[in-house]
Amino acid sequence: MSTMHLLERSARPVGSTEPAPTLTEPSTFIYHFTRISCNRKTRPIPVTTTSANSCPQNCGLRRNGCYAESGPLAIHWRAVSQGVRGATFEELLHEIGTLRRHVLWRHNQAGDLTPSASGVIDAGLLIRLANANRGRRGFTYTHYPPTSENRAVIQQANELGFTVNLSAQTLAQADAYADIGVAPVVVILPASTDRPVRTPAGRHVVVCPASLGRTDCLNCGICQQRDRVAIMSFPAHGVRAKRAQAVFLAETSR
């Protein structure tokens, strides 16, 4: 397993009550690269983790059922967010550049795209990430809203070959995101979902095969297919699955 150098200037003990950095400057965000993942869903593909301050403040799952906030991944994510492990954005780009061509890799098993301001994706950093990915099959998900400013850079990243999926919290929102037409869409569903469903507009929603234990990201790769028509869904999972499911149900009932 390859990991990056520690950020000594930000290091704090795991479990510290001191909050993670909240400024929106590149130096305040921490990135961890794992060359061979032990995650049972991704299997041995490269994955990254970004400090929690990268997540949008208005994400409906924030402290409300996010799978990365509990279990073993939460321990790792907390260590990255507190600067105990991880590195700079420049070092992240270097690691991505060392990946062999055509390799499938996932950006942000926890965390989100780096913002430049509240609710705004840092366009410069995302394009640099997309360029570093050239010749490789990187993909990620974002809970940042597809505002006119965000959708432009998301579309550009996808056109450069780095797949950014728009993460919806309801089937109706998935329709709205798909109507924009700049990126593929994923959505959370109730934990018991084990078969395809349809959105209100009739779009086909496929349940993630890895979530059902039928395969893994290494042998699937659907989420990296930026030109797919189907919407991918992830049944609420983890020890806080009921909270995530409640977000879906509450939003759907409105």
Coordinates of C-alpha atoms in Angstrom, one line a residue:
M1 CA 0.0 0.0 0.0
S2 CA 1.3 3.4 -1.0
T3 CA 0.6 6.3 1.3
M4 CA 1.8 9.9 1.1
H5 CA 3.9 11.9 3.5
L6 CA 2.3 13.5 6.6
L7 CA 1.4 17.1 6.8
E8 CA 3.4 18.0 9.9
R9 CA 2.1 21.5 10.1
S10 CA -1.5 20.2 10.5
A11 CA -0.9 17.1 12.6
R12 CA -3.1 16.6 15.6
P13 CA -3.9 13.5 17.6
V14 CA -6.7 11.3 16.3
G15 CA -9.7 11.9 18.5
S16 CA -8.8 15.6 19.1
T17 CA -11.8 17.8 19.8
E18 CA -10.2 20.6 17.8
P19 CA -12.3 21.0 14.7
A20 CA -10.8 20.3 11.2
P21 CA -9.6 23.2 9.1
T22 CA -12.5 25.2 7.6
L23 CA -10.7 27.7 5.4
T24 CA -11.1 27.3 1.7
E25 CA -7.5 27.6 0.5
P26 CA -5.6 24.7 -1.0
S27 CA -3.2 24.5 1.9
T28 CA -6.1 23.8 4.3
F29 CA -7.3 20.7 2.6
I30 CA -5.6 17.3 3.1
Y31 CA -5.5 14.5 0.6
H32 CA -4.7 10.8 1.2
F33 CA -3.8 8.4 -1.5
T34 CA -4.1 4.6 -1.1
R35 CA -2.7 2.6 -4.0
I36 CA -4.4 -0.7 -3.1
S37 CA -7.7 -0.3 -1.3
C38 CA -8.9 -2.9 1.2
N39 CA -12.5 -1.7 0.8
R40 CA -14.7 -4.7 0.1
K41 CA -16.8 -2.8 -2.4
T42 CA -14.0 -1.2 -4.4
R43 CA -11.6 -4.1 -4.0
P44 CA -7.9 -3.4 -4.8
I45 CA -8.1 -0.2 -6.9
P46 CA -6.5 3.0 -6.0
V47 CA -8.6 5.4 -3.9
T48 CA -8.3 8.8 -2.3
T49 CA -9.7 10.5 0.8
T50 CA -10.0 14.2 1.2
S51 CA -10.4 16.0 4.6
A52 CA -14.0 16.6 5.7
N53 CA -13.8 20.3 5.3
S54 CA -14.1 19.7 1.5
C55 CA -17.8 18.6 1.9
P56 CA -20.5 21.1 1.2
Q57 CA -22.1 22.5 4.3
N58 CA -25.6 22.0 3.0
C59 CA -25.3 18.3 2.2
G60 CA -28.4 16.5 3.5
L61 CA -26.3 13.6 4.7
R62 CA -23.8 15.7 6.6
R63 CA -23.8 14.3 10.2
N64 CA -27.1 12.7 9.1
G65 CA -26.4 9.2 7.8
C66 CA -23.3 9.7 5.7
Y67 CA -21.7 6.3 5.4
A68 CA -18.2 7.7 5.8
E69 CA -18.9 9.1 9.2
S70 CA -19.1 5.7 10.9
G71 CA -17.2 2.4 10.9
P72 CA -13.5 1.9 10.0
L73 CA -13.6 4.4 7.2
A74 CA -14.6 7.1 9.7
I75 CA -11.5 6.4 11.7
H76 CA -9.3 6.9 8.6
W77 CA -11.2 10.0 7.5
R78 CA -10.9 11.6 10.9
A79 CA -7.1 11.0 10.8
V80 CA -6.9 12.6 7.4
S81 CA -9.1 15.5 8.4
Q82 CA -7.0 16.2 11.5
G83 CA -3.8 16.1 9.5
V84 CA -2.5 12.9 11.1
R85 CA -2.1 11.4 7.7
G86 CA -2.3 12.7 4.2
A87 CA -0.5 15.3 2.0
T88 CA -0.9 18.3 -0.3
F89 CA -2.8 18.6 -3.5
E90 CA 0.5 18.7 -5.4
E91 CA 1.5 15.4 -3.9
L92 CA -1.9 14.0 -4.8
L93 CA -1.4 14.9 -8.4
H94 CA 2.0 13.3 -8.4
E95 CA 0.6 10.0 -7.1
I96 CA -2.1 10.0 -9.7
G97 CA 0.5 10.6 -12.4
T98 CA 2.3 7.5 -11.4
L99 CA -0.7 5.3 -12.0
R100 CA -0.5 3.0 -15.0
R101 CA -2.6 3.9 -18.0
H102 CA -6.2 2.8 -18.2
V103 CA -6.3 1.9 -14.5
L104 CA -9.6 2.4 -12.7
W105 CA -9.4 4.5 -9.6
R106 CA -11.8 6.3 -7.3
H107 CA -11.4 9.8 -6.0
N108 CA -12.9 10.5 -2.5
Q109 CA -14.1 7.4 -0.9
A110 CA -14.7 10.1 1.8
G111 CA -14.7 13.8 1.2
D112 CA -15.7 15.8 -1.8
L113 CA -14.2 18.0 -4.5
T114 CA -12.2 20.9 -3.2
P115 CA -14.2 24.2 -2.9
S116 CA -12.9 27.7 -3.5
A117 CA -15.7 29.2 -1.5
S118 CA -18.8 28.0 0.2
G119 CA -20.9 25.9 -2.3
V120 CA -18.4 26.5 -5.1
I121 CA -16.1 23.9 -6.6
D122 CA -12.6 25.1 -7.2
A123 CA -12.5 25.0 -11.0
G124 CA -8.7 25.3 -11.3
L125 CA -8.0 22.4 -9.0
L126 CA -10.6 20.2 -10.6
I127 CA -9.3 20.8 -14.0
R128 CA -5.7 20.1 -12.8
L129 CA -7.0 16.8 -11.3
A130 CA -8.7 15.9 -14.6
N131 CA -5.6 16.6 -16.5
A132 CA -3.5 14.4 -14.1
N133 CA -6.0 11.6 -14.8
R134 CA -5.5 11.7 -18.6
G135 CA -5.1 8.2 -19.9
R136 CA -6.6 6.7 -16.7
R137 CA -10.1 5.9 -15.6
G138 CA -10.8 8.1 -12.6
F139 CA -14.2 8.8 -11.2
T140 CA -15.8 10.5 -8.2
Y141 CA -19.1 11.8 -6.8
T142 CA -20.0 15.2 -5.7
H143 CA -22.8 16.6 -3.4
Y144 CA -22.1 20.2 -4.5
P145 CA -25.2 21.6 -6.2
P146 CA -25.0 21.9 -10.0
T147 CA -25.2 25.6 -10.1
S148 CA -24.3 27.3 -13.3
E149 CA -20.8 27.9 -12.0
N150 CA -20.3 24.3 -10.8
R151 CA -21.9 22.6 -13.7
A152 CA -19.5 24.3 -16.2
V153 CA -16.4 22.8 -14.5
I154 CA -18.1 19.5 -13.8
Q155 CA -18.9 19.2 -17.5
Q156 CA -15.4 20.2 -18.5
A157 CA -13.9 17.6 -16.1
N158 CA -16.1 14.9 -17.6
E159 CA -15.1 15.9 -21.2
L160 CA -11.4 15.6 -20.2
G161 CA -12.1 12.0 -19.1
F162 CA -12.4 12.4 -15.3
T163 CA -15.9 11.2 -14.4
V164 CA -17.7 13.4 -11.9
N165 CA -21.1 11.9 -10.9
L166 CA -23.8 14.3 -9.5
S167 CA -25.1 12.8 -6.2
A168 CA -28.9 13.2 -5.7
Q169 CA -30.9 12.6 -2.6
T170 CA -34.2 11.7 -4.1
L171 CA -35.5 10.3 -7.4
A172 CA -37.1 13.6 -8.3
Q173 CA -33.7 15.4 -7.7
A174 CA -32.1 12.7 -9.9
D175 CA -34.4 13.7 -12.7
A176 CA -33.6 17.3 -12.3
Y177 CA -29.9 16.6 -12.3
A178 CA -30.2 14.4 -15.4
D179 CA -32.2 17.1 -17.2
I180 CA -29.1 19.4 -16.9
G181 CA -27.2 16.9 -19.0
V182 CA -23.7 17.8 -17.9
A183 CA -22.8 14.6 -16.0
P184 CA -24.0 11.1 -15.0
V185 CA -26.2 10.9 -11.9
V186 CA -26.3 8.7 -8.8
V187 CA -28.9 8.6 -6.0
I188 CA -29.4 7.1 -2.6
L189 CA -32.4 4.8 -2.1
P190 CA -34.0 3.0 0.9
A191 CA -31.8 0.3 2.4
S192 CA -34.1 -2.5 1.3
T193 CA -33.9 -1.7 -2.4
D194 CA -32.5 -4.6 -4.3
R195 CA -33.9 -4.2 -7.8
P196 CA -34.1 -1.5 -10.5
V197 CA -36.7 1.3 -10.1
R198 CA -37.9 4.2 -12.2
T199 CA -37.7 7.9 -11.5
P200 CA -40.9 10.0 -11.7
A201 CA -39.8 10.9 -15.3
G202 CA -39.4 7.3 -16.1
R203 CA -35.6 7.1 -16.1
H204 CA -34.0 3.7 -15.4
V205 CA -32.3 3.5 -12.0
V206 CA -29.9 0.6 -11.5
V207 CA -28.9 -0.6 -8.0
C208 CA -25.1 -0.7 -7.6
P209 CA -24.0 -4.3 -8.0
A210 CA -21.3 -4.0 -5.4
S211 CA -23.9 -2.8 -2.9
L212 CA -25.7 -6.1 -3.4
G213 CA -22.5 -8.1 -3.1
R214 CA -22.6 -9.3 -6.7
T215 CA -19.3 -7.7 -7.8
D216 CA -17.0 -4.8 -6.9
C217 CA -15.8 -1.6 -8.5
L218 CA -12.8 -3.3 -10.0
N219 CA -15.0 -5.6 -12.1
C220 CA -17.9 -3.2 -12.7
G221 CA -16.8 0.3 -13.5
I222 CA -20.3 1.6 -14.3
C223 CA -19.8 4.7 -12.3
Q224 CA -16.8 5.7 -14.4
Q225 CA -18.9 5.6 -17.6
R226 CA -19.6 9.3 -18.0
D227 CA -21.9 8.8 -21.0
R228 CA -24.2 6.3 -19.5
V229 CA -28.0 6.8 -19.6
A230 CA -28.9 4.8 -16.5
I231 CA -28.9 6.4 -13.0
M232 CA -26.9 4.5 -10.5
S233 CA -28.4 4.1 -7.0
F234 CA -26.8 3.2 -3.7
P235 CA -29.1 1.7 -1.0
A236 CA -28.5 3.5 2.3
H237 CA -25.8 1.5 4.1
G238 CA -23.6 1.6 7.2
V239 CA -24.5 1.9 10.8
R240 CA -26.3 5.1 10.1
A241 CA -28.3 3.8 7.2
K242 CA -31.6 4.6 8.8
R243 CA -30.7 8.3 9.0
A244 CA -29.7 8.3 5.3
Q245 CA -32.9 6.5 4.4
A246 CA -34.8 9.1 6.4
V247 CA -33.3 11.9 4.3
F248 CA -34.6 10.2 1.1
L249 CA -38.1 9.6 2.6
A250 CA -38.4 13.1 4.0
E251 CA -37.4 14.8 0.8
T252 CA -39.6 12.5 -1.3
S253 CA -42.7 13.2 0.8
R254 CA -42.4 17.0 0.3

